[in-house]
Structure formats: C-alpha cells, structure tokens
Amino acid sequence: MAEAKKLFIKTYGCQMNVYDSERMADALGASGYVTTAQPEDADMILLNTCHIREKAAEKVYSELGRLKPLKAANPDLKIGVAGCVAQAEGEEIMRRQPLVDLVVGPQTYHRLPEMEAIIRKGARAVDTDFPEEDKFDHLPRGPRAMRGPTAFLTVQEGCDKFCAFCVVPYTRGAEVSRPVDRILTEARDLVERGVREITLLGQNVNAYHGMGDGGAWTLARLIRALAKVDGLERIRFTTSHPNDMEDDLIAAHGDEPKLMPYLHLPVQSGSDRILKAMNRKHTAESYLRLIERLRAARPDLLLSGDFIVGFPGETEADFDDTMALVRAVHYGQAYSFKYSARPGTPAAERANVPDDVASDRLHRLQALLTEQQRATQDAMVGREVSVLFEKPGRLPGQLIGKSEYLHAVHVHAPDDQIGKIARVRVTASVTNSLAADLL
Ligand code: 5AD
Ligand code: SF4
C-alpha cells in the first residue's frame, strides 16, 4: 500500500472552524490523507481562516509567506486556503500568492477530494460557491480515533441578521438548518465513539428550524430529542441571538437536566442608540428582561457574552450604558473586542471612533469583565460540581475536565476516569481553573 499522505491544518477563529477542520480532514482521509501536527512533514497544508475582525486577510497573506521555505524544500507540497477569508477573497488569493494551489469556501468542503485530484495534477483550484446540495450529506466521518469525550456538531450555519458590523452573512451565507434525522444520526455516532458532551454549533444556533417529524423543529425540541440519546450526558449550544431566545428554549434551561447551565448570549452594547445603529433589533432593557427570565428558569445559569467597543458613533455616555448593563447582568465569562471595520458591511462606511479612545474603553470594559469572571469562579470554592474528565493534567495522577459551568477543573483521579463524569468538591480557584477533590 502506498504510504499515507500527510495533512496539516491550521485553524483560526471560531468553534465552527474547529468542527470544519475535522470534517475537512475526514473528507481528505478518503483521498488517503492522515493528519500530522508537523507542517514540515505535510504533503498538504490547509489554513482554515477567519474573517471576523482585524486585517484577517493580511494575516493570512503573511502566514502564506512564511510557508515559502517549506514549499521550496518540497515542491510537491500543496497549499490551500479554506474558511471565511477564502470565501471573501476568492481568486484574489491566487493572484497575490502564487504558492497557493487551492482556495475553498466554507460551503464546498465536500468537494475537497475532487479539488485535491486537480491540484495533484499541477493545476490550481478555486471553489467559493454556495451550492444547492448540502455539503454535510457528502462529508464522511473518518474512521479516526476519537478526539476526547467532547465534540462539536454543526446544526445550523449562516445568518440572516445582518448586524451592521458583521461579515458572517456574507462569508457563511444565508441561514440554513440541517435536518433533525442527520443531526441525531451524527450525535449517536459520536456517542458510540465515546463522546459524552456535544456542543451544538451555529452562527445563529437558536434560530434553528431544521425539518423533523411534523415540520420544522425548534432548537429546544432538538435538544430534548438529543437528551434521549443514551450515553450522551451533556448538551451545550452556541452562539445565540437574544431575539431568537424563544419560550421553549428558556424553559429547557429549567427542565432539561442534560442541558448545561452555561449560556453564551452576546449583546454587543448596552446603549439603545448603538444597538439600533448596529441593527441588533433589541434594546438593553429587553435583553435584561430576557436574562431575568432565563435566571428564573435556571437560577445558577452562568452567562457569557460578546461586546464591541468603539462602534462608529459610540460616545462616552453610550459606553457608560454598556458598563451599566455589564454590572446589571454580572457575566461569568465574556469576550470583548474593539470595533474593526469590515469591508462590505454597512458600518464600514461610517466614521470610526479614534483608536486611543476605543482602546481605553476596551481596557475599562475588560477590567470589569475580568473582575466578574474572577468573582464567579471564586464563588465556586466549597461547591459540589460535576466534572467530565477530558485528559491528564499537568501533574502526575491529575486529570483535567470541565464543570457544568465550563470551568476547567483539576482533580486527583485515576486515568480510567477520562471520559467519565464525577461529582467533586471545589477546593480552590486559581488563575484559569479550579482545583477539586473527588467525592
Ligand atoms: N468588529 C469587532 N468585533 C466583531 N465581532 C463581529 N464582527 C466584529 C467587528 N467587525 C464580534 C462580535 C461577535 C463576535 C463573534 O465577534 O462581538 O459576537
Ligand atoms: Fe454576525 Fe451574529 Fe449579527 Fe449574524 S447575529 S450578523 S453572525 S453578529
């Protein structure tokens, strides 16, 4: 048998890209590739790129430049660009960087084996279609060793919300939900490989409306069906828009024990004026009411969010409103960004807030969010939580896993506990994790 060709994938950006990279590896597995962690050994290098913020395309071009010596050392090395920068830049990548053999957008990964055959013959291949067929129907799950007891599963892709700052509706395309039966089959398959926790992914996952028995299902209904899969112990989902947080999904947080008490619910800003300019179609007040309802359903819910500071037109008073909203919610976890103008989005045409002002606001916001995150983690000390063990920890005899609230937890426990869930008592809160003892 011919020796397997080696594939190195570098993944940037969101969890959906992590999922996509695995599926690309599976697709190319059918063409005889196995993955390697060493770019120097690779017969093919794929950069799975992200376009969400900051000079993304420029970063990809400089990363490609750094691959030049590898291509010089191995002229048979094939180099490809996948993901949202590939979608946004298309042919331009080929023009600017002659060493690139392949450009593939997020909706055509199932065509990688054909594209690989083309580039092996020395031609170049570009595919940034939004095809009719569903790529997931054509993407195999490789017969590969399991990657631990947690997995991502894409259930919805794309977005029709058109927030004024965001490229996702342009790079990932219109919102599409996968059918229920495919998701259930994929979930059962993952569980058979030892997966105990699944995170349902979508750019707008709570707008899920895939076809199932009797018509379109909501995300809540899908979660309840997944909860019946034997062996699947934990369900999470990300990322959500406040306007799609329907009653049944709120209720599921209270009455579906397998749905974990952690919710990423971005608000972006606490100023109604800025929310309107962002085309978010909700107010700070409506978001706060929603949080109240979620906490009424699940009092220990840990909330996570995304924030943008320095959006065009943001004044100090607008920023104060964001700080006030953060104080009102008290986040256990959050991501905050300085606004970055994305070409082709409506906000890119508007005048930017001066960079030093935006940086100063970002520092103040991050100080507050870090303080809340710290306080939330510290408050876990003394509590009983359950941990799904994922891998060995740094110290011998120690395992690391995640609590229901997604905190990393170190516990002294035997190796055979990996992939299992145990009750533990939290004994200490350190920089980025908790320490706990088995009960
Ligand atoms: N500038 C800064 N942050 C952005 N995000 C999306 N687009 C931009 C942009 N142009 C942030 C939002 C979103 C997260 C995934 O990235 O907060 O929720
Ligand atoms: Fe982008 Fe999310 Fe807004 Fe969609 S809802 S446009 S993905 S920020």
Short mmCIF file of C-alpha atoms and ligand atoms in Angstrom, two decimals:
data_model
loop_
_atom_site.label_atom_id
_atom_site.label_comp_id
_atom_site.label_asym_id
_atom_site.label_seq_id
_atom_site.Cartn_x
_atom_site.Cartn_y
_atom_site.Cartn_z
CA MET A 1 0.00 0.00 0.00
CA ALA A 2 1.22 3.48 -0.79
CA GLU A 3 2.32 5.46 2.22
CA ALA A 4 -0.39 7.78 3.52
CA LYS A 5 -0.06 11.40 2.54
CA LYS A 6 0.11 13.85 5.40
CA LEU A 7 -2.23 16.74 6.02
CA PHE A 8 -1.56 19.70 8.32
CA ILE A 9 -4.48 22.01 9.08
CA LYS A 10 -4.08 25.29 10.93
CA THR A 11 -7.37 26.53 12.33
CA TYR A 12 -8.20 30.14 13.13
CA GLY A 13 -11.33 31.69 14.62
CA CYS A 14 -14.50 30.16 15.94
CA GLN A 15 -15.58 26.70 17.06
CA MET A 16 -17.32 26.14 13.75
CA ASN A 17 -13.92 26.32 12.10
CA VAL A 18 -12.65 23.69 14.55
CA TYR A 19 -15.54 21.45 13.52
CA ASP A 20 -14.99 22.23 9.82
CA SER A 21 -11.29 21.39 10.06
CA GLU A 22 -12.14 17.96 11.44
CA ARG A 23 -14.61 17.38 8.64
CA MET A 24 -12.06 18.51 6.02
CA ALA A 25 -9.59 16.03 7.49
CA ASP A 26 -12.29 13.34 7.24
CA ALA A 27 -13.05 14.27 3.62
CA LEU A 28 -9.37 14.12 2.66
CA GLY A 29 -8.98 10.91 4.66
CA ALA A 30 -10.95 9.31 1.83
CA SER A 31 -8.19 10.53 -0.55
CA GLY A 32 -5.52 8.82 1.53
CA TYR A 33 -4.51 11.61 3.91
CA VAL A 34 -3.76 11.31 7.59
CA THR A 35 -3.30 14.38 9.75
CA THR A 36 0.05 15.47 11.13
CA ALA A 37 0.91 18.05 13.77
CA GLN A 38 4.13 18.97 11.94
CA PRO A 39 3.83 21.31 8.94
CA GLU A 40 7.35 20.24 7.85
CA ASP A 41 6.11 16.66 7.27
CA ALA A 42 3.00 17.65 5.37
CA ASP A 43 2.08 16.88 1.76
CA MET A 44 -0.73 19.36 2.07
CA ILE A 45 -1.16 22.39 4.32
CA LEU A 46 -4.59 23.97 4.75
CA LEU A 47 -5.16 27.28 6.52
CA ASN A 48 -8.74 27.36 7.80
CA THR A 49 -9.19 31.10 8.13
CA CYS A 50 -11.37 33.61 9.97
CA HIS A 51 -12.54 36.96 8.66
CA ILE A 52 -14.44 38.31 11.63
CA ARG A 53 -12.05 41.03 12.83
CA GLU A 54 -8.84 42.94 12.12
CA LYS A 55 -6.87 42.65 8.95
CA ALA A 56 -7.71 38.97 8.68
CA ALA A 57 -6.75 38.75 5.03
CA GLU A 58 -3.38 40.43 5.65
CA LYS A 59 -2.60 37.92 8.39
CA VAL A 60 -3.35 35.06 6.01
CA TYR A 61 -1.04 36.54 3.36
CA SER A 62 1.82 36.82 5.82
CA GLU A 63 1.21 33.28 7.10
CA LEU A 64 1.32 32.08 3.48
CA GLY A 65 4.60 33.95 3.00
CA ARG A 66 6.04 32.02 5.95
CA LEU A 67 5.24 28.73 4.17
CA LYS A 68 7.57 29.59 1.27
CA PRO A 69 10.62 27.71 2.62
CA LEU A 70 8.52 24.55 3.10
CA LYS A 71 7.35 24.70 -0.49
CA ALA A 72 10.94 25.31 -1.63
CA ALA A 73 12.09 22.24 0.32
CA ASN A 74 9.23 20.11 -1.01
CA PRO A 75 7.93 21.19 -4.42
CA ASP A 76 5.15 18.56 -4.15
CA LEU A 77 3.71 20.30 -1.11
CA LYS A 78 0.20 21.59 -1.82
CA ILE A 79 -1.06 24.68 -0.02
CA GLY A 80 -4.71 25.57 0.38
CA VAL A 81 -6.74 28.36 1.96
CA ALA A 82 -10.15 27.47 3.40
CA GLY A 83 -12.68 29.29 5.57
CA CYS A 84 -14.10 32.79 5.56
CA VAL A 85 -11.05 34.63 4.16
CA ALA A 86 -11.09 32.15 1.26
CA GLN A 87 -14.77 32.96 0.73
CA ALA A 88 -14.21 36.72 0.91
CA GLU A 89 -11.03 36.91 -1.17
CA GLY A 90 -11.55 34.05 -3.66
CA GLU A 91 -9.36 34.26 -6.78
CA GLU A 92 -7.57 37.28 -5.36
CA ILE A 93 -5.60 34.91 -3.10
CA MET A 94 -4.24 33.07 -6.15
CA ARG A 95 -3.27 36.35 -7.79
CA ARG A 96 -1.47 37.68 -4.74
CA GLN A 97 0.17 34.47 -3.61
CA PRO A 98 1.47 32.19 -6.39
CA LEU A 99 2.29 29.37 -3.96
CA VAL A 100 -1.39 28.74 -3.23
CA ASP A 101 -2.82 25.70 -5.04
CA LEU A 102 -6.32 25.66 -3.67
CA VAL A 103 -8.96 28.09 -2.37
CA VAL A 104 -12.12 26.63 -0.86
CA GLY A 105 -15.02 28.42 0.82
CA PRO A 106 -16.92 27.03 3.83
CA GLN A 107 -19.83 25.68 1.78
CA THR A 108 -17.87 23.40 -0.54
CA TYR A 109 -15.62 21.32 1.73
CA HIS A 110 -17.28 18.15 0.43
CA ARG A 111 -15.66 18.88 -2.95
CA LEU A 112 -12.14 18.75 -1.48
CA PRO A 113 -11.33 15.24 -2.77
CA GLU A 114 -12.07 16.32 -6.39
CA MET A 115 -10.13 19.53 -5.88
CA GLU A 116 -7.22 17.57 -4.41
CA ALA A 117 -7.12 15.36 -7.53
CA ILE A 118 -6.97 18.52 -9.69
CA ILE A 119 -4.14 20.16 -7.79
CA ARG A 120 -2.16 16.88 -7.69
CA LYS A 121 -2.05 17.14 -11.50
CA GLY A 122 -0.43 20.54 -11.13
CA ALA A 123 -3.46 22.77 -11.79
CA ARG A 124 -4.94 25.23 -9.31
CA ALA A 125 -8.49 25.03 -7.94
CA VAL A 126 -10.88 27.67 -6.56
CA ASP A 127 -14.39 26.96 -5.26
CA THR A 128 -16.35 29.60 -3.36
CA ASP A 129 -19.83 28.52 -4.47
CA PHE A 130 -22.90 28.43 -2.30
CA PRO A 131 -24.08 25.13 -3.82
CA GLU A 132 -27.59 23.71 -3.88
CA GLU A 133 -26.57 20.38 -2.40
CA ASP A 134 -25.96 20.03 1.32
CA LYS A 135 -22.24 19.59 1.96
CA PHE A 136 -22.98 17.60 5.12
CA ASP A 137 -24.65 14.86 3.05
CA HIS A 138 -21.36 14.39 1.24
CA LEU A 139 -18.90 14.77 4.09
CA PRO A 140 -17.80 11.44 5.55
CA ARG A 141 -16.96 10.92 9.21
CA GLY A 142 -13.48 9.42 9.13
CA PRO A 143 -12.76 6.14 10.92
CA ARG A 144 -10.40 8.03 13.18
CA ALA A 145 -9.55 7.77 16.81
CA MET A 146 -11.89 9.76 18.94
CA ARG A 147 -10.71 13.19 19.90
CA GLY A 148 -11.84 13.06 23.51
CA PRO A 149 -15.24 12.90 25.20
CA THR A 150 -16.47 16.28 23.92
CA ALA A 151 -17.41 17.16 20.36
CA PHE A 152 -18.86 19.95 18.27
CA LEU A 153 -21.78 19.30 15.97
CA THR A 154 -22.89 21.94 13.46
CA VAL A 155 -26.69 22.12 13.30
CA GLN A 156 -27.17 25.49 11.67
CA GLU A 157 -24.99 27.69 9.56
CA GLY A 158 -25.07 31.20 8.20
CA CYS A 159 -27.00 34.22 9.35
CA ASP A 160 -29.80 36.47 8.10
CA LYS A 161 -29.50 39.06 10.87
CA PHE A 162 -27.09 41.45 9.16
CA CYS A 163 -25.70 43.20 12.19
CA ALA A 164 -24.11 46.30 10.68
CA PHE A 165 -20.56 45.33 11.70
CA CYS A 166 -20.55 41.65 10.79
CA VAL A 167 -19.20 39.73 7.77
CA VAL A 168 -20.82 36.40 8.65
CA PRO A 169 -23.93 36.83 6.46
CA TYR A 170 -21.57 37.42 3.52
CA THR A 171 -18.94 34.74 4.21
CA ARG A 172 -21.10 31.92 5.61
CA GLY A 173 -24.17 32.85 3.62
CA ALA A 174 -27.88 32.69 4.41
CA GLU A 175 -29.15 30.80 7.41
CA VAL A 176 -29.57 27.08 6.81
CA SER A 177 -30.60 24.41 9.35
CA ARG A 178 -29.65 20.75 8.99
CA PRO A 179 -32.47 18.19 9.16
CA VAL A 180 -33.18 16.59 12.54
CA ASP A 181 -32.51 12.97 11.49
CA ARG A 182 -28.99 13.77 10.22
CA ILE A 183 -28.15 15.51 13.47
CA LEU A 184 -29.48 12.65 15.58
CA THR A 185 -27.53 10.13 13.50
CA GLU A 186 -24.34 12.14 13.83
CA ALA A 187 -24.89 12.51 17.57
CA ARG A 188 -25.45 8.76 18.06
CA ASP A 189 -22.35 8.07 16.02
CA LEU A 190 -20.31 10.43 18.20
CA VAL A 191 -21.65 8.79 21.36
CA GLU A 192 -20.66 5.37 20.02
CA ARG A 193 -17.13 6.72 19.70
CA GLY A 194 -17.14 7.71 23.36
CA VAL A 195 -18.40 11.29 23.18
CA ARG A 196 -20.34 12.32 26.31
CA GLU A 197 -20.82 16.02 25.65
CA ILE A 198 -21.94 17.68 22.43
CA THR A 199 -21.90 21.39 21.70
CA LEU A 200 -24.40 22.27 19.00
CA LEU A 201 -22.93 24.91 16.73
CA GLY A 202 -24.41 27.60 14.57
CA GLN A 203 -23.75 31.28 13.88
CA ASN A 204 -27.34 31.76 14.99
CA VAL A 205 -27.95 28.42 16.59
CA ASN A 206 -31.12 29.33 18.46
CA ALA A 207 -32.76 30.29 15.16
CA TYR A 208 -32.53 26.57 14.33
CA HIS A 209 -35.57 25.40 12.34
CA GLY A 210 -34.49 22.09 10.77
CA MET A 211 -37.02 19.69 9.33
CA GLY A 212 -38.09 16.81 11.55
CA ASP A 213 -41.24 14.84 12.28
CA GLY A 214 -44.26 17.00 11.52
CA GLY A 215 -42.37 20.00 10.13
CA ALA A 216 -39.72 22.41 11.34
CA TRP A 217 -38.31 21.81 14.82
CA THR A 218 -37.09 24.43 17.26
CA LEU A 219 -33.69 24.17 18.92
CA ALA A 220 -35.44 23.30 22.20
CA ARG A 221 -37.19 20.35 20.56
CA LEU A 222 -33.92 19.19 19.04
CA ILE A 223 -32.20 19.43 22.44
CA ARG A 224 -34.97 17.37 24.05
CA ALA A 225 -34.62 14.68 21.37
CA LEU A 226 -30.82 14.63 21.80
CA ALA A 227 -31.27 14.35 25.56
CA LYS A 228 -32.95 10.97 24.93
CA VAL A 229 -29.81 9.59 23.26
CA ASP A 230 -28.40 7.06 25.74
CA GLY A 231 -24.82 7.78 26.71
CA LEU A 232 -24.98 11.45 25.78
CA GLU A 233 -24.73 13.20 29.14
CA ARG A 234 -24.28 16.89 28.36
CA ILE A 235 -25.60 19.28 25.74
CA ARG A 236 -24.49 22.85 25.06
CA PHE A 237 -25.16 25.25 22.22
CA THR A 238 -23.53 28.36 20.81
CA THR A 239 -23.87 31.14 19.50
CA SER A 240 -27.26 32.68 20.12
CA HIS A 241 -29.04 35.92 19.29
CA PRO A 242 -31.29 37.40 22.01
CA ASN A 243 -34.21 37.78 19.59
CA ASP A 244 -34.37 34.03 18.94
CA MET A 245 -34.46 33.05 22.60
CA GLU A 246 -37.96 31.53 22.46
CA ASP A 247 -40.07 30.42 25.45
CA ASP A 248 -39.48 26.70 24.90
CA LEU A 249 -35.71 27.21 24.87
CA ILE A 250 -35.85 29.27 28.06
CA ALA A 251 -37.96 26.52 29.64
CA ALA A 252 -35.47 23.82 28.55
CA HIS A 253 -32.82 25.53 30.68
CA GLY A 254 -35.01 24.82 33.69
CA ASP A 255 -36.29 21.33 32.98
CA GLU A 256 -33.80 19.52 30.74
CA PRO A 257 -31.07 18.22 33.07
CA LYS A 258 -28.68 17.37 30.21
CA LEU A 259 -28.69 20.99 29.01
CA MET A 260 -25.75 22.59 30.82
CA PRO A 261 -26.23 25.81 32.87
CA TYR A 262 -23.99 27.95 30.68
CA LEU A 263 -25.27 30.31 28.03
CA HIS A 264 -23.35 32.46 25.59
CA LEU A 265 -25.73 35.27 24.71
CA PRO A 266 -23.97 38.21 23.04
CA VAL A 267 -25.46 41.68 23.49
CA GLN A 268 -22.60 43.72 21.89
CA SER A 269 -23.56 47.03 23.56
CA GLY A 270 -25.66 48.39 26.41
CA SER A 271 -26.69 51.57 24.57
CA ASP A 272 -30.00 51.56 22.73
CA ARG A 273 -28.71 54.16 20.29
CA ILE A 274 -25.73 51.96 19.38
CA LEU A 275 -27.81 48.76 19.34
CA LYS A 276 -30.07 50.47 16.80
CA ALA A 277 -27.08 51.60 14.72
CA MET A 278 -25.80 48.02 14.88
CA ASN A 279 -29.14 46.75 13.55
CA ARG A 280 -29.47 44.45 16.53
CA LYS A 281 -33.26 44.91 16.76
CA HIS A 282 -33.36 44.63 20.55
CA THR A 283 -32.80 47.05 23.42
CA ALA A 284 -30.68 46.86 26.55
CA GLU A 285 -33.88 46.62 28.58
CA SER A 286 -35.31 43.73 26.52
CA TYR A 287 -32.01 41.89 26.93
CA LEU A 288 -32.06 42.41 30.70
CA ARG A 289 -35.68 41.13 30.89
CA LEU A 290 -34.61 38.08 28.91
CA ILE A 291 -31.75 37.41 31.33
CA GLU A 292 -34.25 37.65 34.20
CA ARG A 293 -36.48 35.05 32.58
CA LEU A 294 -33.54 32.74 31.93
CA ARG A 295 -32.38 33.05 35.53
CA ALA A 296 -35.89 32.41 36.77
CA ALA A 297 -35.82 29.14 34.80
CA ARG A 298 -32.26 28.25 35.90
CA PRO A 299 -31.00 30.35 38.82
CA ASP A 300 -27.39 29.12 38.61
CA LEU A 301 -27.09 29.83 34.86
CA LEU A 302 -23.62 31.15 34.04
CA LEU A 303 -23.83 33.87 31.41
CA SER A 304 -21.29 34.67 28.77
CA GLY A 305 -21.36 37.48 26.24
CA ASP A 306 -19.66 39.33 23.40
CA PHE A 307 -19.08 43.09 23.38
CA ILE A 308 -17.88 45.55 20.81
CA VAL A 309 -16.49 48.92 21.92
CA GLY A 310 -15.77 51.87 19.69
CA PHE A 311 -18.55 51.13 17.22
CA PRO A 312 -18.94 54.17 14.88
CA GLY A 313 -20.74 56.95 16.76
CA GLU A 314 -20.21 55.46 20.25
CA THR A 315 -19.98 58.28 22.81
CA GLU A 316 -18.75 58.11 26.40
CA ALA A 317 -22.41 58.04 27.51
CA ASP A 318 -23.09 55.05 25.22
CA PHE A 319 -20.08 53.28 26.68
CA ASP A 320 -21.33 54.03 30.22
CA ASP A 321 -24.56 52.25 29.26
CA THR A 322 -22.53 49.19 28.28
CA MET A 323 -20.70 49.23 31.62
CA ALA A 324 -24.05 49.59 33.41
CA LEU A 325 -25.50 46.62 31.54
CA VAL A 326 -22.47 44.50 32.41
CA ARG A 327 -22.89 45.43 36.08
CA ALA A 328 -26.59 44.55 35.91
CA VAL A 329 -26.02 41.12 34.32
CA HIS A 330 -22.80 40.04 36.04
CA TYR A 331 -21.14 37.77 33.46
CA GLY A 332 -19.25 34.61 34.37
CA GLN A 333 -17.32 34.77 31.13
CA ALA A 334 -17.11 37.23 28.23
CA TYR A 335 -15.33 38.27 25.08
CA SER A 336 -14.81 41.91 24.19
CA PHE A 337 -13.43 43.46 21.07
CA LYS A 338 -12.51 46.80 19.64
CA TYR A 339 -14.69 47.51 16.63
CA SER A 340 -12.94 46.66 13.40
CA ALA A 341 -14.36 47.92 10.10
CA ARG A 342 -15.05 45.00 7.79
CA PRO A 343 -15.09 45.84 4.08
CA GLY A 344 -18.54 45.33 2.56
CA THR A 345 -20.50 45.77 5.82
CA PRO A 346 -22.79 48.80 6.32
CA ALA A 347 -20.84 50.12 9.34
CA ALA A 348 -17.58 50.18 7.36
CA GLU A 349 -18.83 53.36 5.65
CA ARG A 350 -19.20 55.23 8.95
CA ALA A 351 -16.64 57.38 10.77
CA ASN A 352 -14.58 55.44 13.31
CA VAL A 353 -14.13 56.33 16.96
CA PRO A 354 -10.45 57.35 17.47
CA ASP A 355 -8.32 54.32 18.20
CA ASP A 356 -6.94 55.57 21.53
CA VAL A 357 -10.49 56.22 22.78
CA ALA A 358 -11.63 52.74 21.73
CA SER A 359 -8.55 51.14 23.35
CA ASP A 360 -9.19 52.98 26.60
CA ARG A 361 -12.82 51.80 26.66
CA LEU A 362 -11.78 48.25 25.88
CA HIS A 363 -9.38 48.29 28.86
CA ARG A 364 -12.05 49.57 31.22
CA LEU A 365 -14.62 47.05 29.99
CA GLN A 366 -12.17 44.17 30.18
CA ALA A 367 -11.16 45.12 33.72
CA LEU A 368 -14.81 44.91 34.78
CA LEU A 369 -15.46 41.65 32.90
CA THR A 370 -12.30 40.06 34.33
CA GLU A 371 -13.37 41.06 37.83
CA GLN A 372 -16.79 39.44 37.31
CA GLN A 373 -15.27 36.32 35.80
CA ARG A 374 -12.88 36.06 38.74
CA ALA A 375 -15.68 36.54 41.27
CA THR A 376 -17.84 33.91 39.55
CA GLN A 377 -15.01 31.39 39.56
CA ASP A 378 -14.02 32.15 43.17
CA ALA A 379 -17.63 31.66 44.27
CA MET A 380 -17.36 28.02 43.15
CA VAL A 381 -14.98 27.20 46.03
CA GLY A 382 -16.70 24.88 48.50
CA ARG A 383 -19.38 23.90 46.00
CA GLU A 384 -20.12 20.45 44.65
CA VAL A 385 -19.99 20.29 40.86
CA SER A 386 -19.76 17.52 38.31
CA VAL A 387 -16.74 17.19 36.05
CA LEU A 388 -16.39 15.44 32.71
CA PHE A 389 -12.75 14.35 32.63
CA GLU A 390 -11.07 15.09 29.29
CA LYS A 391 -7.35 14.39 29.65
CA PRO A 392 -4.39 14.06 32.04
CA GLY A 393 -3.47 17.25 33.89
CA ARG A 394 -0.01 18.75 34.23
CA LEU A 395 0.85 16.91 37.45
CA PRO A 396 1.07 13.11 37.67
CA GLY A 397 -2.12 11.49 38.93
CA GLN A 398 -4.13 14.53 38.00
CA LEU A 399 -6.93 14.79 35.43
CA ILE A 400 -8.45 17.86 33.90
CA GLY A 401 -12.06 18.25 32.90
CA LYS A 402 -14.90 20.76 32.70
CA SER A 403 -17.65 21.52 35.16
CA GLU A 404 -21.26 22.12 34.11
CA TYR A 405 -20.35 25.81 34.05
CA LEU A 406 -17.45 25.20 31.65
CA HIS A 407 -14.80 25.94 34.27
CA ALA A 408 -11.63 23.89 33.82
CA VAL A 409 -11.21 21.70 36.92
CA HIS A 410 -8.09 19.81 38.12
CA VAL A 411 -8.74 16.71 40.19
CA HIS A 412 -6.56 13.86 41.51
CA ALA A 413 -8.20 10.87 39.86
CA PRO A 414 -7.15 7.66 38.09
CA ASP A 415 -6.64 7.72 34.30
CA ASP A 416 -9.56 5.36 33.71
CA GLN A 417 -11.85 8.23 34.73
CA ILE A 418 -11.17 10.01 31.41
CA GLY A 419 -14.45 10.20 29.53
CA LYS A 420 -16.44 9.82 32.75
CA ILE A 421 -18.36 12.28 34.86
CA ALA A 422 -17.71 12.53 38.60
CA ARG A 423 -19.03 14.61 41.47
CA VAL A 424 -16.29 16.71 43.06
CA ARG A 425 -15.95 19.41 45.68
CA VAL A 426 -14.13 22.57 44.63
CA THR A 427 -11.24 23.37 46.96
CA ALA A 428 -9.51 26.30 45.28
CA SER A 429 -9.79 28.83 42.50
CA VAL A 430 -6.53 29.55 40.69
CA THR A 431 -5.80 31.74 37.66
CA ASN A 432 -7.66 29.93 34.92
CA SER A 433 -9.02 26.85 36.62
CA LEU A 434 -10.46 25.29 39.74
CA ALA A 435 -8.98 22.55 41.91
CA ALA A 436 -11.31 19.94 43.34
CA ASP A 437 -11.45 16.63 45.23
CA LEU A 438 -13.42 13.54 44.19
CA LEU A 439 -16.42 12.94 46.40
N1 5AD B 1 -15.50 44.20 14.90
C1 5AD B 1 -15.32 43.77 16.18
N2 5AD B 1 -15.92 42.69 16.68
C2 5AD B 1 -16.73 41.98 15.86
N3 5AD B 1 -17.45 40.87 16.06
C3 5AD B 1 -18.08 40.55 14.92
N4 5AD B 1 -17.79 41.44 13.95
C4 5AD B 1 -16.95 42.36 14.53
C5 5AD B 1 -16.31 43.51 14.05
N5 5AD B 1 -16.47 43.95 12.81
C6 5AD B 1 -17.54 40.19 17.35
C7 5AD B 1 -18.98 40.22 17.88
C8 5AD B 1 -19.43 38.82 17.68
C9 5AD B 1 -18.13 38.05 17.85
C10 5AD B 1 -18.13 36.67 17.29
O1 5AD B 1 -17.17 38.83 17.20
O2 5AD B 1 -18.92 40.55 19.26
O3 5AD B 1 -20.43 38.41 18.60
FE1 SF4 B 2 -22.96 38.41 12.77
FE2 SF4 B 2 -24.09 37.19 14.88
FE3 SF4 B 2 -25.12 39.51 13.95
FE4 SF4 B 2 -25.36 37.24 12.50
S1 SF4 B 2 -26.27 37.71 14.55
S2 SF4 B 2 -24.78 39.25 11.72
S3 SF4 B 2 -23.40 36.22 12.96
S4 SF4 B 2 -23.09 39.20 14.92
#
